[in-house]
Coordinates of C-alpha atoms and ligand atoms in Angstrom, one line a residue:
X295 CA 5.6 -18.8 17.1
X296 CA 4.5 -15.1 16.0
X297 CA 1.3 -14.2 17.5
X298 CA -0.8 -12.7 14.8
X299 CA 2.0 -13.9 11.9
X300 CA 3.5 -10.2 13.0
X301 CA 6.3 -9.6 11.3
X302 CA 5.7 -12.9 8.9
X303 CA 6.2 -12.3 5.2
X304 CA 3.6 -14.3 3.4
X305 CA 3.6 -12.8 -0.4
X306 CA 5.8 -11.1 -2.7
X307 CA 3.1 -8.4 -4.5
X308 CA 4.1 -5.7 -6.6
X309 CA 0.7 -4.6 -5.7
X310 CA 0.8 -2.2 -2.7
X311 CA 3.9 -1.3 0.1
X312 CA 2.7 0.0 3.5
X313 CA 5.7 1.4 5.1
X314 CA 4.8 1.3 8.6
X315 CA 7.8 3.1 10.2
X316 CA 7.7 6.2 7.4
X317 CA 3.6 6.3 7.4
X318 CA 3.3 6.0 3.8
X319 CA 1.0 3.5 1.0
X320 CA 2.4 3.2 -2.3
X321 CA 0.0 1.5 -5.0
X322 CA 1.9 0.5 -8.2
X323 CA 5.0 2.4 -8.1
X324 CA 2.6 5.5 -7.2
X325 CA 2.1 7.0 -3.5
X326 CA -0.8 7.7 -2.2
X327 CA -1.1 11.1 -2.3
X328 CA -0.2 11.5 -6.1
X329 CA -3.9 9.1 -6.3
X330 CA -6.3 10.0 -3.7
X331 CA -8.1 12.9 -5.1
X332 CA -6.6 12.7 -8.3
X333 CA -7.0 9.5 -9.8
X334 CA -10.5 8.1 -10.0
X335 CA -11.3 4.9 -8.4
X336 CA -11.7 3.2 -12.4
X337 CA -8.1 4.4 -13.1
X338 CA -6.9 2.5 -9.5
X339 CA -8.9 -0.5 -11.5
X340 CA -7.1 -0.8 -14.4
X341 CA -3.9 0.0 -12.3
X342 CA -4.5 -2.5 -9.9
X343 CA -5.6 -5.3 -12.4
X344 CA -3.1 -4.5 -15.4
X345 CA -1.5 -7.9 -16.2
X346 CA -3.2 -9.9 -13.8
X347 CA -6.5 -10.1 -15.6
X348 CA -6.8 -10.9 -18.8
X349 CA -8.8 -8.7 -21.9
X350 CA -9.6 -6.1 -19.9
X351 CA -11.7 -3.5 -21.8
X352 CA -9.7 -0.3 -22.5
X353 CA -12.8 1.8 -21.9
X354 CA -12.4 0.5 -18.3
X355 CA -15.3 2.9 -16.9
X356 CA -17.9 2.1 -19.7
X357 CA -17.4 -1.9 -19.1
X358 CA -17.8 -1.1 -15.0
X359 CA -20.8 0.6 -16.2
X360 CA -22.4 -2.1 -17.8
X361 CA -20.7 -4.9 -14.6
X362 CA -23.1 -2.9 -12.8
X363 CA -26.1 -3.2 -15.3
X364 CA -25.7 -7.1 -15.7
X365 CA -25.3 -7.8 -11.3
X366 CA -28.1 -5.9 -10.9
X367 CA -30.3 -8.5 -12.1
X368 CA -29.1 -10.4 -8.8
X369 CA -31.2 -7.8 -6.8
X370 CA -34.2 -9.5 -7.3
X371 CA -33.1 -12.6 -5.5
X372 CA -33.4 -10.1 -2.2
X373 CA -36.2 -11.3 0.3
X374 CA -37.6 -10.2 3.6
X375 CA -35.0 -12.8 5.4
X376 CA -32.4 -11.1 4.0
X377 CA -33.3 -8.3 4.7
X378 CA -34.0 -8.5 7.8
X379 CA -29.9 -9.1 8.2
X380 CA -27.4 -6.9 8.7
X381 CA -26.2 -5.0 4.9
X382 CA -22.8 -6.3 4.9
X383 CA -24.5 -9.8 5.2
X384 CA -27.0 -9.4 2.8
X385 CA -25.2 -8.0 0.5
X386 CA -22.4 -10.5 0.5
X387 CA -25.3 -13.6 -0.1
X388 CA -26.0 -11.4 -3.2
X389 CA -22.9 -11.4 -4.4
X390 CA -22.1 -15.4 -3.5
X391 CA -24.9 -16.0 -6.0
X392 CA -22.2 -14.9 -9.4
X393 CA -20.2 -17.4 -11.0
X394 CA -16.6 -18.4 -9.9
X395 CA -14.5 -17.7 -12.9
X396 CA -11.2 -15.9 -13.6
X397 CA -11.5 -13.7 -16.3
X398 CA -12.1 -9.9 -16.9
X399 CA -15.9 -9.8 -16.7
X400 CA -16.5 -11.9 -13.5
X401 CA -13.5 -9.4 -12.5
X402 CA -15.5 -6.4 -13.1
X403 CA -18.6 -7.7 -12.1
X404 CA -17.3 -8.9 -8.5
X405 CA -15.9 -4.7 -8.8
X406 CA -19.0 -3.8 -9.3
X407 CA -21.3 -6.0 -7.3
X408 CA -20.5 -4.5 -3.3
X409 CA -21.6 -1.1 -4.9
X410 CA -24.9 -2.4 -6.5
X411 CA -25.9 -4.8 -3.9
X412 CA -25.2 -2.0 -1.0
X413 CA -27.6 0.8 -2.6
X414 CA -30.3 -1.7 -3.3
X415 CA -30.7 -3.2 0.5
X416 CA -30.1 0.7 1.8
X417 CA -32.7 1.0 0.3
X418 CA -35.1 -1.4 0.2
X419 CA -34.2 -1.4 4.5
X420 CA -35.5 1.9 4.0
X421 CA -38.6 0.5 2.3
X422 CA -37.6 2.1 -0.9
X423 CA -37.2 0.3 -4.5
X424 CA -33.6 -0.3 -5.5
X425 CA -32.4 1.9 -8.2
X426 CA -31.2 0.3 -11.3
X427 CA -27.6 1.3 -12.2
X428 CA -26.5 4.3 -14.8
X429 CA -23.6 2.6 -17.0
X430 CA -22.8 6.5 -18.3
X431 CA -21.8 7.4 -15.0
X432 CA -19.3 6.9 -13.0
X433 CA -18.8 4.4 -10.0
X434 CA -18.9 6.6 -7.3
X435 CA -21.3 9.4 -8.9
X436 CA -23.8 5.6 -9.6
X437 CA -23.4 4.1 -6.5
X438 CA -24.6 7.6 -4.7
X439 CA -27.7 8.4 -7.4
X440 CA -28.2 4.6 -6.5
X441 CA -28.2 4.9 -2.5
X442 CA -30.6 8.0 -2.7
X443 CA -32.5 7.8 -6.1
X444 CA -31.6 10.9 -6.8
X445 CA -28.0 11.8 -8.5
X446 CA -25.2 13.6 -6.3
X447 CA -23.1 16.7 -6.4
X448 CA -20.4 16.7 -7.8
X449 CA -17.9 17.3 -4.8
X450 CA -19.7 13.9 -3.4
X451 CA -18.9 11.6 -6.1
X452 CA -15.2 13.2 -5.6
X453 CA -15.6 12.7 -2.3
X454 CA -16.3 9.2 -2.2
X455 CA -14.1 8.6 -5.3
X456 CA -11.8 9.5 -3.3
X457 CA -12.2 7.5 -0.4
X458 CA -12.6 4.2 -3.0
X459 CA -8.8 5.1 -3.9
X460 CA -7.9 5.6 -0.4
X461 CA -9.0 2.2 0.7
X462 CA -8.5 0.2 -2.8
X463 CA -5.4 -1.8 -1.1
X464 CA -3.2 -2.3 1.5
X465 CA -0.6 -5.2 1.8
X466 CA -1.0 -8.3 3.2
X467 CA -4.2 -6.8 5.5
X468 CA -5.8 -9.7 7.0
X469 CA -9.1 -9.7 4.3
X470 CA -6.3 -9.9 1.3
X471 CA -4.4 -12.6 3.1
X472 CA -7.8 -14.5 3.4
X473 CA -8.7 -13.9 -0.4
X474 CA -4.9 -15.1 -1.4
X475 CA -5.7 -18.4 0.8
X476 CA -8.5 -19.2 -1.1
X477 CA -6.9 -18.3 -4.5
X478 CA -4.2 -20.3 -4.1
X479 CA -6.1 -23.2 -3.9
X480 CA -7.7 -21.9 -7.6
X481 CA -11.0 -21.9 -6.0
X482 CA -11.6 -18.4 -8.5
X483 CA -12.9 -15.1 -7.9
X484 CA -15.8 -14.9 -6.2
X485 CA -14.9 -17.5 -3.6
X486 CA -11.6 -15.6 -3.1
X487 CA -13.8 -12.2 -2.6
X488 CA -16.3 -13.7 -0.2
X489 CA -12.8 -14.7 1.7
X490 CA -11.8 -10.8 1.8
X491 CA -15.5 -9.7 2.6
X492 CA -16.0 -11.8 5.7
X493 CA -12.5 -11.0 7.1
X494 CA -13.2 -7.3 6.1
X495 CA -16.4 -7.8 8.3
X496 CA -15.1 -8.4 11.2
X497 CA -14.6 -4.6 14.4
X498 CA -11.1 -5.4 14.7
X499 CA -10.5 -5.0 10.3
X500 CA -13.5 -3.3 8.6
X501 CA -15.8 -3.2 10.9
X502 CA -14.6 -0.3 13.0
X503 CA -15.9 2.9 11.4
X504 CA -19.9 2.2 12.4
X505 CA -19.5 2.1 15.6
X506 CA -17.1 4.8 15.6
X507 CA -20.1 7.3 15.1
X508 CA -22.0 5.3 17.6
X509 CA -18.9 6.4 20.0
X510 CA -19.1 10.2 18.8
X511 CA -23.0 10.2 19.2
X512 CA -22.1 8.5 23.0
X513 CA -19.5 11.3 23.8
X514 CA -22.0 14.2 22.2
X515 CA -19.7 17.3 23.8
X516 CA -15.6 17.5 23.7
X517 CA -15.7 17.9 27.4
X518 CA -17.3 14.3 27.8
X519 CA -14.3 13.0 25.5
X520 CA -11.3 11.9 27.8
X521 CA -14.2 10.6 30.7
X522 CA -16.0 8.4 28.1
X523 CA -12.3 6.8 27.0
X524 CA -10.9 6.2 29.8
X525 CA -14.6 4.9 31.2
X526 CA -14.1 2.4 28.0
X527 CA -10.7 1.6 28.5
X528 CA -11.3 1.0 32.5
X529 CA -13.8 -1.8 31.0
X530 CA -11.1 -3.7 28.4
X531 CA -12.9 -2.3 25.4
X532 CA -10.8 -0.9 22.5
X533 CA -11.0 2.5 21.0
X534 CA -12.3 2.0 17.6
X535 CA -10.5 4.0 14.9
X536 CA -7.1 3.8 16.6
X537 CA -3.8 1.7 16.3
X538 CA -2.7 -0.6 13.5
X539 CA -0.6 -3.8 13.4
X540 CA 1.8 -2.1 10.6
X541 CA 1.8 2.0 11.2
X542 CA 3.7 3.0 14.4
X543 CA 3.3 6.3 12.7
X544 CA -0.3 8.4 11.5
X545 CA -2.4 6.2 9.1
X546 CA -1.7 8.0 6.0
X547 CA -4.9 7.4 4.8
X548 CA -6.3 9.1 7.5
X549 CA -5.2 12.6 6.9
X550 CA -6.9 11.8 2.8
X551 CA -9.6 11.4 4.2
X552 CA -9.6 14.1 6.6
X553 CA -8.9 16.4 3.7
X554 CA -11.8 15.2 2.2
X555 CA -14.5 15.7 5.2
X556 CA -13.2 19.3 4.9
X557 CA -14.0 19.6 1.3
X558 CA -17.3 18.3 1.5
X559 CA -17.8 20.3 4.4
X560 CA -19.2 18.2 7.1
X561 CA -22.0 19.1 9.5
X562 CA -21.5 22.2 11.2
X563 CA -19.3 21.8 14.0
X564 CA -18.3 17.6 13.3
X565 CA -15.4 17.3 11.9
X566 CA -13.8 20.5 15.1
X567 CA -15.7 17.8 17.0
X568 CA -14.2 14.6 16.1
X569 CA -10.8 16.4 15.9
X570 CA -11.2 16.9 19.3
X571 CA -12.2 13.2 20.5
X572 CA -9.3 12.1 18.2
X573 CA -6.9 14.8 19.8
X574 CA -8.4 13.0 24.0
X575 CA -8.0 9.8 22.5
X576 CA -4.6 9.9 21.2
X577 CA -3.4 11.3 24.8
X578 CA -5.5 8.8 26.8
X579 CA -3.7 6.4 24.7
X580 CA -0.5 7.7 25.2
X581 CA -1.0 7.9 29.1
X582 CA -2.3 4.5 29.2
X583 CA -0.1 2.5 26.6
X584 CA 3.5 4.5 26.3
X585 CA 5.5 1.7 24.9
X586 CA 2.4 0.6 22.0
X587 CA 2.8 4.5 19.9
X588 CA -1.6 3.7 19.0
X589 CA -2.3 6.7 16.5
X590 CA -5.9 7.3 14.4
X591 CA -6.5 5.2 12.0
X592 CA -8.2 5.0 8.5
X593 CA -11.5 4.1 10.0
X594 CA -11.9 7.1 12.1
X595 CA -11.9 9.7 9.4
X596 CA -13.7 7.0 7.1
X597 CA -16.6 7.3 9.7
X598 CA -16.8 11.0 9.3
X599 CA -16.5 10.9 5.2
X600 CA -19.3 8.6 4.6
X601 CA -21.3 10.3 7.6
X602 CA -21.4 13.0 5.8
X603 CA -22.1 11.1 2.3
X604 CA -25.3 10.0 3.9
X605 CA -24.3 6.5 4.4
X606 CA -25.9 4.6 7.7
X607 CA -23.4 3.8 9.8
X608 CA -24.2 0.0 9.4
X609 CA -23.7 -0.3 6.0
X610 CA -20.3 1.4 6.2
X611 CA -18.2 -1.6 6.0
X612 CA -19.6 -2.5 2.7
X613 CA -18.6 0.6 1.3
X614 CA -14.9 -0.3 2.3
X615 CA -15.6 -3.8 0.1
X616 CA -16.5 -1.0 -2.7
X617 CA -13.0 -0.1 -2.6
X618 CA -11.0 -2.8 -0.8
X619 CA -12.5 -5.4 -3.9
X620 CA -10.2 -4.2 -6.8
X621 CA -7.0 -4.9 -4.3
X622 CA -8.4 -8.0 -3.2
X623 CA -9.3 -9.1 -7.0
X624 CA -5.7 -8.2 -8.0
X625 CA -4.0 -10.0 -4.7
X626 CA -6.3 -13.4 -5.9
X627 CA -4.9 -13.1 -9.2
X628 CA -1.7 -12.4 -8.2
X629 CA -1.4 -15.8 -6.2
X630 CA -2.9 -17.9 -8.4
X631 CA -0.7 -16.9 -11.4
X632 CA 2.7 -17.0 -9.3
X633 CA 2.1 -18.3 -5.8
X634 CA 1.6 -21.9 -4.7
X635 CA -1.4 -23.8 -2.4
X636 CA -0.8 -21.8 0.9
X637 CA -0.7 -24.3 3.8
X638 CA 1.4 -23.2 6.5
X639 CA 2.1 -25.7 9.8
X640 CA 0.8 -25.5 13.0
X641 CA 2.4 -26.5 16.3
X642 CA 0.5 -29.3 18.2
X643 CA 0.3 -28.1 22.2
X644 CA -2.5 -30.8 22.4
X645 CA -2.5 -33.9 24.8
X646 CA -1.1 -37.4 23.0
X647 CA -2.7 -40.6 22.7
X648 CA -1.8 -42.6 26.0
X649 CA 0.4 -45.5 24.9
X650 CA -1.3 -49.2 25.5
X651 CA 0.6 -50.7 28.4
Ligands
COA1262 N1 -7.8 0.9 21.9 C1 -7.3 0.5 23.1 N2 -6.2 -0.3 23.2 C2 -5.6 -0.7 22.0 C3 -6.1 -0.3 20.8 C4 -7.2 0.6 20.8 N3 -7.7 1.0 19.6 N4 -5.3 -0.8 19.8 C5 -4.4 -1.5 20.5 N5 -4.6 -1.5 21.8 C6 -3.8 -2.1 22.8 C7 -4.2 -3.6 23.0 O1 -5.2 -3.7 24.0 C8 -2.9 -4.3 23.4 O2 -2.6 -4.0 24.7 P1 -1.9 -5.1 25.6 O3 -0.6 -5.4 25.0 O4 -1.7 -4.3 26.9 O5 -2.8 -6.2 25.7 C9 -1.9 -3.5 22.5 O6 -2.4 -2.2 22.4 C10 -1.8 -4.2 21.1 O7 -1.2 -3.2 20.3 P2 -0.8 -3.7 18.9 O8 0.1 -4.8 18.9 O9 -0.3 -2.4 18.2 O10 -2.2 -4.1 18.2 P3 -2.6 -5.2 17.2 O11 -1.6 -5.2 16.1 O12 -2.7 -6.5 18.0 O13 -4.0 -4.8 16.8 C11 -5.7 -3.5 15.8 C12 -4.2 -3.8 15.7 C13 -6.0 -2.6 14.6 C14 -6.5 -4.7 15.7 C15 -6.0 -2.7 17.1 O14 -5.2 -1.5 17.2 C16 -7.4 -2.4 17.3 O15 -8.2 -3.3 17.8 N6 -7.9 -1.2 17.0 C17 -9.3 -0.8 17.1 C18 -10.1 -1.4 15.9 C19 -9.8 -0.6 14.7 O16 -9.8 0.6 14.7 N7 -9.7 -1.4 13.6 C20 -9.4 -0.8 12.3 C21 -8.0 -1.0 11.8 S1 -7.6 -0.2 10.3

């Protein structure tokens, strides 16, 4: 049996390749450094989504406008019990409230709900009144006008358009693997994406890059980095925002983001900082682990992007689902249009009935 299914192919996609040995993502044919920064997260979309959905509009950034005019509606089903959850829970019993159906306006509706339903809670946990979406805009310039009820710069929508693109898909990650499950049995889209989003939820997948500034806020000066790691590693815990099951090599995604911190220009002194936690942290790991090669991965640079974007750190994961939903969408549609019911075996190790003497 493989621990973990490592090493178990699962799919055929011609959605996304992460070549772990060679460090590089390939979307469609395209790598990832031809996208992130160039392409805008609607573009990915209608890359992603091209024959697997059905009618899609070919002003794809004017219908993701309006996706995000019709969920919004949903925002007034939020109440003080949900908001007294966490976001990524609150926002994802928004978004089991839509309609399970296949076709290309549940598709962009599900694309445009993790944006819509984030910037509302923010801020109504903030004790501010959600914003209603701009249609003209678009996703990334909305979802930040949204967050702070007040429009962005222009290098932040780029910014976090270009962290959308960085994070729009990746393989068989274990939030796409969940979402094909639940496709295959045609369960439809919203059940498939509520699949993803509570796999994506979860420290070892998604939920890394919170606490990562949690860690960074612990460690406060680069002196106090290699104590404070190998203090954590003496207790068991794992280094958030390092290793991966697939890249032996650096995440590429990482250094896109990286290059992004720098063009937004971080908080004086954070991103020298961080480099210099991830610099302790890579040698601790070395030291500690020589035969595992654990490098940075997307999440630590993720931390310092949206850091910088004015995100709180526990709404972070839901701005991965902003992203991660169009791979997700394409992966469920993907598997219901080619793949069949995915029921794999297990192996028994239980005791047997005792036979009657
Ligand atoms: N900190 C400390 N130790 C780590 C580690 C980390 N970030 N990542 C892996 N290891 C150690 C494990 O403890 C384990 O050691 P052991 O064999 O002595 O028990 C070994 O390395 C497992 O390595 P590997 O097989 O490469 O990991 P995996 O495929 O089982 O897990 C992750 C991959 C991502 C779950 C894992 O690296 C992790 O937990 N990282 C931290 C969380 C994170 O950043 N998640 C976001 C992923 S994009």
């Amino acid at each position: 049996m493989t621990n973990g299914l490592e090493n178990v192919v699962a799919a055929e996609t011609v959605l996304s390749d992460v070549d772990g040995q060679a460090g590089r993502l390939i979307i469609r044919g395209r790598s990832l450094d031809e996208l992130a920064g160039r392409a805008s997260f609607e573009d990915v979309v209608a890359l992603l989504l091209e024959g697997f959905v059905d009618g899609l509009p070919a002003d794809l950034p004017a219908a993701l406008g309006r996706a995000r005019a019709e969920v919004f509606a949903e925002v007034s089903a939020l109440d003080a019990g949900l908001l007294a959850r966490s976001p990524i829970e609150a926002m994802r019993a928004l978004l089991a409230r839509l309609a399970d159906d296949e076709d290309a306006a549940t598709a962009l509706r599900l694309i445009a709900a993790p944006a819509v339903f984030t910037a509302a809670v923010v801020r109504a946990q903030a004790g501010h009144a959600p914003m209603a979406p701009d249609p003209a805009l678009s996703h990334a310039a909305d979802v930040l006008r949204m967050l702070r009820g007040a429009p962005a710069s222009e290098p932040e929508a780029r910014a976090l358009d270009a962290y959308l693109v960085t994070v729009c898909d990746h393989g068989l990650n274990a939030s796409t693997f969940a979402a094909r499950a639940v496709a295959s049995t045609r369960a439809g889209l919203t059940s498939a994406v509520l699949a993803g989003l509570g796999a994506l939820k979860g420290p070892l997948h998604g939920g890394a890059p919170g606490p990562i500034i949690g860690m960074l806020d612990e460690i406060g000066a680069p002196e106090n980095a290699r104590p404070w790691i190998e203090a954590q590693l003496d207790q068991g815990e794992r280094l958030m925002g390092f290793g991966h099951r697939v890249y032996k090599v650096r995440d590429p995604r990482a250094d896109a983001l990286k290059a992004a911190v720098r063009q937004l220009g971080a908080r004086h002194g954070r991103l020298e900082f961080a480099e210099a936690v991830e610099a302790a942290a890579l040698a601790v790991l070395k030291d500690r682990k020589p035969d595992r090669a654990l490098q940075t991965n997307v999440e630590f640079y993720t931390a310092l992007l949206l850091e910088a974007l004015a995100f709180p750190p526990d709404a972070f994961t839901c701005v991965f689902a902003m992203g991660r939903v169009a791979g997700w969408i394409a992966h469920a549609r993907e598997q219901a249009l080619g793949g069949r019911l995915i029921r794999p075996q297990s192996v028994y190790v239980g005791p047997r009935p005792r036979r009657a003497a």
